[in-house]
Structure formats: C-alpha cells, structure tokens
XYZ file of N, CA and C in Angstrom:
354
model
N 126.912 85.576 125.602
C 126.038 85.256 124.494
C 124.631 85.819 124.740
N 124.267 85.652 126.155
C 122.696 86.353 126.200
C 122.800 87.579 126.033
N 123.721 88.372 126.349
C 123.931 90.334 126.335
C 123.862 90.339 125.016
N 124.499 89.640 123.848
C 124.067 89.743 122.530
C 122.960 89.436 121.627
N 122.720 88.484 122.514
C 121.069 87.869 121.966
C 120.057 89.647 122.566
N 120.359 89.693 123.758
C 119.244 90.923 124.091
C 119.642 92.324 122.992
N 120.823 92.362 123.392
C 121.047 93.422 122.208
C 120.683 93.479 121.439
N 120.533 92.267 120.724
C 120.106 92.058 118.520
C 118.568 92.307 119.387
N 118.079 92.173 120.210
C 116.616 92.076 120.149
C 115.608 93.687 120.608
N 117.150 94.373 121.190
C 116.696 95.565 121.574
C 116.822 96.788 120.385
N 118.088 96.056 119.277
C 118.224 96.727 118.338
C 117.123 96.635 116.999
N 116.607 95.457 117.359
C 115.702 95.262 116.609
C 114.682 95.819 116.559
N 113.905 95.758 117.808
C 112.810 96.988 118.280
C 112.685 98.410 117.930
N 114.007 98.448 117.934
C 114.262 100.069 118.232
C 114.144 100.546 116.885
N 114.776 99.718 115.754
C 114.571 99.952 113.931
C 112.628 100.017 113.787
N 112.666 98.414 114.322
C 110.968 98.709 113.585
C 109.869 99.834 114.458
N 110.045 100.351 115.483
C 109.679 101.275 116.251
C 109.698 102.872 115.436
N 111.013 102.824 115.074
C 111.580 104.250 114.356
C 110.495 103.909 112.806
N 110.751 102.936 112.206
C 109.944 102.833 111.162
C 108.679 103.474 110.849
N 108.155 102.750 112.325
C 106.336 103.370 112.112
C 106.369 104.544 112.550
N 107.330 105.070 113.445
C 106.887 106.615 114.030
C 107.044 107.569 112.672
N 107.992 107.140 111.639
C 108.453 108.029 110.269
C 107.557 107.571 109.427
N 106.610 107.102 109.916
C 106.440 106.245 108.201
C 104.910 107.166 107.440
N 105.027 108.335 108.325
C 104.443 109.462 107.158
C 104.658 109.810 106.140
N 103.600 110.022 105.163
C 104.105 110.679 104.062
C 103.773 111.791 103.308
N 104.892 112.437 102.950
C 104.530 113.793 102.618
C 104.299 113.809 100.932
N 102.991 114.324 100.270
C 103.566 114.554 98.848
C 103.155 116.003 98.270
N 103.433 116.461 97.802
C 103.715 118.133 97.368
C 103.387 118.470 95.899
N 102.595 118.983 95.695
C 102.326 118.968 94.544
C 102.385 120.788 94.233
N 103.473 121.331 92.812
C 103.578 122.489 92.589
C 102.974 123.081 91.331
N 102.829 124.574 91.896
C 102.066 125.064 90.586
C 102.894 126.197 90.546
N 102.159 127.880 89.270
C 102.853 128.618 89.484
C 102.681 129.789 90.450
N 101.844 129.758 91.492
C 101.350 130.393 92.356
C 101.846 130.020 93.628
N 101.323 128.840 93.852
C 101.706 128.072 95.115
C 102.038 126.377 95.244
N 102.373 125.839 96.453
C 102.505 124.437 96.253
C 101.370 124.182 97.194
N 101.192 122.837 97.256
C 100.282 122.186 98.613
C 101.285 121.227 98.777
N 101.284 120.398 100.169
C 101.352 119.565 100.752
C 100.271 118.904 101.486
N 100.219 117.977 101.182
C 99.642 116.499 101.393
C 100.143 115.951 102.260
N 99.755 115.648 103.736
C 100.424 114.134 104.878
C 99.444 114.013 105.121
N 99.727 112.015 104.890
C 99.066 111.126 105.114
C 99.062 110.164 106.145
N 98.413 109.255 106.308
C 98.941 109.112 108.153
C 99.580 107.580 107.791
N 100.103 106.872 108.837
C 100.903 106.015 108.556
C 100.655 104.723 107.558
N 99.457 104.437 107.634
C 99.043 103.184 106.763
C 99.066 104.143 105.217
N 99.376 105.451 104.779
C 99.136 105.716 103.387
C 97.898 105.469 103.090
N 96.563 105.639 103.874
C 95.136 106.193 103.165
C 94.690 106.902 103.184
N 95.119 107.809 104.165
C 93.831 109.241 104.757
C 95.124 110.312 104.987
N 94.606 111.346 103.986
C 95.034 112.889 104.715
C 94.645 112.899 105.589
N 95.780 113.477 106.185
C 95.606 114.311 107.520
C 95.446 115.589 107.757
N 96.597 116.057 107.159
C 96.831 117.719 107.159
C 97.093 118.001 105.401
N 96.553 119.392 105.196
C 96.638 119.810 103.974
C 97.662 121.500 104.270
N 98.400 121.498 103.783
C 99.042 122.201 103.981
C 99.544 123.879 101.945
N 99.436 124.369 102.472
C 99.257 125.154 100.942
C 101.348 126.517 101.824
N 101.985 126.619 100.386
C 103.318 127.507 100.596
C 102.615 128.687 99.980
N 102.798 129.757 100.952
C 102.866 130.860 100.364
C 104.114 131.820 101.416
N 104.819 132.110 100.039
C 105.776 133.158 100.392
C 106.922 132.780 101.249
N 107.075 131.117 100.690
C 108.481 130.522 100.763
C 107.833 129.887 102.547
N 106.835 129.751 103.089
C 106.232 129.227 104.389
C 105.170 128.524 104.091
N 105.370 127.438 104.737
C 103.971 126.415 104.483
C 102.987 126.913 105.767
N 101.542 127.301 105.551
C 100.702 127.204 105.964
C 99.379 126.166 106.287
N 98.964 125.507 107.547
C 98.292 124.758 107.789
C 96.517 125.013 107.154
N 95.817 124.664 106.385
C 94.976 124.277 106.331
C 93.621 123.460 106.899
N 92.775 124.105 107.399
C 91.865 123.047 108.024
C 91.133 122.110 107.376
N 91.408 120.327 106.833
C 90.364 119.794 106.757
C 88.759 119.602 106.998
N 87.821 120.267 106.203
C 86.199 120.547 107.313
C 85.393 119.320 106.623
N 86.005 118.232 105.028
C 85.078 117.316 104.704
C 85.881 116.935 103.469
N 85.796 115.875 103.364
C 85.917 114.570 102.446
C 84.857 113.959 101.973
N 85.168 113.737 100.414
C 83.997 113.235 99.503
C 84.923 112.170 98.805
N 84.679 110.904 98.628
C 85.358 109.262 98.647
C 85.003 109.486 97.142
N 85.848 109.237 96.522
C 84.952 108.852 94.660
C 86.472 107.386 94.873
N 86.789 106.287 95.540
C 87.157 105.423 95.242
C 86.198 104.535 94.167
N 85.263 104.608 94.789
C 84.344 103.259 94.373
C 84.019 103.533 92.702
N 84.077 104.844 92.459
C 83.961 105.199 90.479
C 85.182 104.826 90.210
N 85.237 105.222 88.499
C 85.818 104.701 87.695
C 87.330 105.475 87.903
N 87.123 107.363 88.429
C 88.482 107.865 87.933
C 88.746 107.628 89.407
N 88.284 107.387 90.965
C 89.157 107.014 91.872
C 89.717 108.662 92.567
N 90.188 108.228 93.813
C 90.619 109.903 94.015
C 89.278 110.503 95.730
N 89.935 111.469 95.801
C 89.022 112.215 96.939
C 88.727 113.812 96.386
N 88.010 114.168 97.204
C 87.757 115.963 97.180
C 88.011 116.425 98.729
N 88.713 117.214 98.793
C 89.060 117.541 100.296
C 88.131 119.100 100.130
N 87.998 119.508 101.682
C 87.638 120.639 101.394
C 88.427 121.298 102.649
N 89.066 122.385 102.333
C 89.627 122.917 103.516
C 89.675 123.985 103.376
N 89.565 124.667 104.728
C 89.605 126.136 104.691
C 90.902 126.866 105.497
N 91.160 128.001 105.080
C 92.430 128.980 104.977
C 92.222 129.823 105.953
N 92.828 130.111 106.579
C 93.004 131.186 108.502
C 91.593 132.316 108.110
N 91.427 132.482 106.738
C 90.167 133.313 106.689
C 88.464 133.078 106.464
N 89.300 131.805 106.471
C 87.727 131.004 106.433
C 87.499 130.841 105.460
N 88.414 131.104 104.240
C 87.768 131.022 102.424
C 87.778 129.141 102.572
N 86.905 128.800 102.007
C 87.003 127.564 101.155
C 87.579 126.835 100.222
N 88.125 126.005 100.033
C 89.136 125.626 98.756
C 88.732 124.479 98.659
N 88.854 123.627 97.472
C 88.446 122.107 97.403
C 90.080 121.768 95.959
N 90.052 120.512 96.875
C 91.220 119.821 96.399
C 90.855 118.365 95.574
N 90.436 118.405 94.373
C 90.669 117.030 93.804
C 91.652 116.241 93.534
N 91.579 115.383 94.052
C 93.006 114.332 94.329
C 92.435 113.102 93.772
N 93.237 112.484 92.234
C 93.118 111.604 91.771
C 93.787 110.626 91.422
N 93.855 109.429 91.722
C 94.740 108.511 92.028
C 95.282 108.035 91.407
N 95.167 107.857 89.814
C 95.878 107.205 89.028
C 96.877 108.740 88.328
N 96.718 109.890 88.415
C 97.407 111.385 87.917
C 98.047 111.814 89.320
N 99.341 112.512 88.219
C 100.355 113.101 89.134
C 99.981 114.575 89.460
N 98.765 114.868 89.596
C 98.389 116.141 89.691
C 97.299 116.396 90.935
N 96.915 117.382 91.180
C 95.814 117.862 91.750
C 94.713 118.973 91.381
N 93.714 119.218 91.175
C 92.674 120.324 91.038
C 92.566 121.254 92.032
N 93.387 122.733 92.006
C 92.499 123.475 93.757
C 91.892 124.289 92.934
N 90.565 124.284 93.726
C 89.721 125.684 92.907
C 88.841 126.163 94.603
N 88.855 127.686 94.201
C 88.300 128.448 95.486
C 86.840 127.905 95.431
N 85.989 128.223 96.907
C 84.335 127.964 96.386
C 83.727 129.030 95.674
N 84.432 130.035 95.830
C 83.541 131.343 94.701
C 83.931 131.227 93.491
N 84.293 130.366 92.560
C 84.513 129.539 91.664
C 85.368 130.359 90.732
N 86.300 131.357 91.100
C 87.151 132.211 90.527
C 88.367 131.785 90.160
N 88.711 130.986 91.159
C 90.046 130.523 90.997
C 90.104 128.772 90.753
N 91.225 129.164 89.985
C 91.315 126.948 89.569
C 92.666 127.138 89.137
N 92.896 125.991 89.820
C 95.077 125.665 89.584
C 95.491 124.067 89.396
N 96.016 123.804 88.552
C 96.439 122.348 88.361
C 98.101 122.325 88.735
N 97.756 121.416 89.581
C 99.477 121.573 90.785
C 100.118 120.003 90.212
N 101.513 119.963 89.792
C 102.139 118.705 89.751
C 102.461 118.045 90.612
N 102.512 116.916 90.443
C 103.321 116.368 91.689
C 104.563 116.286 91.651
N 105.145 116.674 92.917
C 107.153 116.827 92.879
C 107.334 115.187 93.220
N 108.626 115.220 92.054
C 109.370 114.375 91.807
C 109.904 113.869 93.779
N 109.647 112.407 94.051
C 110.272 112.301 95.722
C 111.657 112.252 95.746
C-alpha cells in the first residue's frame, strides 16, 4: 500500500512539473507577406521572444523596448524589435483584437497580421 501511495505521489509531481515546464505560449499571427510569432512566458503576461517567418523559417527577433498602454482604454503593448540588420520594427499588440500592427521605423511599411486560429 505505501509503494502505491508513493507512486500516486510521484506521478503526481511529475504531471504538475511537466505542466509548468509547457505552459508557454505560442500565438502567431498571419499576413500576406509574413507571419510573427509571439511566446509568452509561463504566467501568460510578458513576451519573451518575437519571432517574424520568412521563407517558410522562423527567424528570432530582438526585443530592445516595451511601451505598456494597459492602463488606457484600448489596452495592448508596442514591442519594438529589431531584425539581424538592425532595422527596427514596432509591433502593436492589442488585447481585446485578433490582430496585430507591424510597421518598419522608416515608416514605409505597415501590415495587419491575424491571429491563427489555436
């Protein structure tokens, strides 16, 4: 009876353990150019990594600053990250829309990305 009691207790561990190590989340939002990816870290508040597909390969993105608009009315962040060449991109991410804003900083480019269905 105790080898089963330890068991249920080792099996137990071992579920809620696996839980938090997965419990990232990825969300992807597509356009007709490119997609981004979004992971967030385990509690679901803060990007981590911003990630942009080009040419069927996801490429890493550097986070360099975050601008909070929780506390207004439309809610949401502005990421700003930059691309292996150093270009600038800013990401509006708004919380109540299934979408995102990327527009370059030389203000040429602007893309409204959906969010994929999970």
């Amino acid at each position: 009876m105790k080898k089963v009691f330890i068991s249920f207790i080792f099996v137990a561990f071992a579920i809620l353990f696996s839980n938090n190590v997965n419990a990232q989340k990825y969300f992807v939002y597509d356009g007709d150019k490119f997609s981004v990816m979004l992971t967030c870290d385990n509690s679901n508040t803060k990007v981590e990594q911003v990630s942009f597909s080009f040419n069927g390969k996801w490429v890493k993105f550097t986070v360099v600053g975050v601008t909070d608009f929780e506390s207004t009315n439309e809610g949401g962040f502005v990421y700003e990250v930059l691309d292996g060449k150093k270009q600038k991109y800013f990401i509006d991410y708004y919380r109540d829309n299934d979408n995102i804003i990327v527009t370059n900083e030389a203000g040429n480019g602007k893309w409204t990305l959906k969010k994929r269905e999970e």
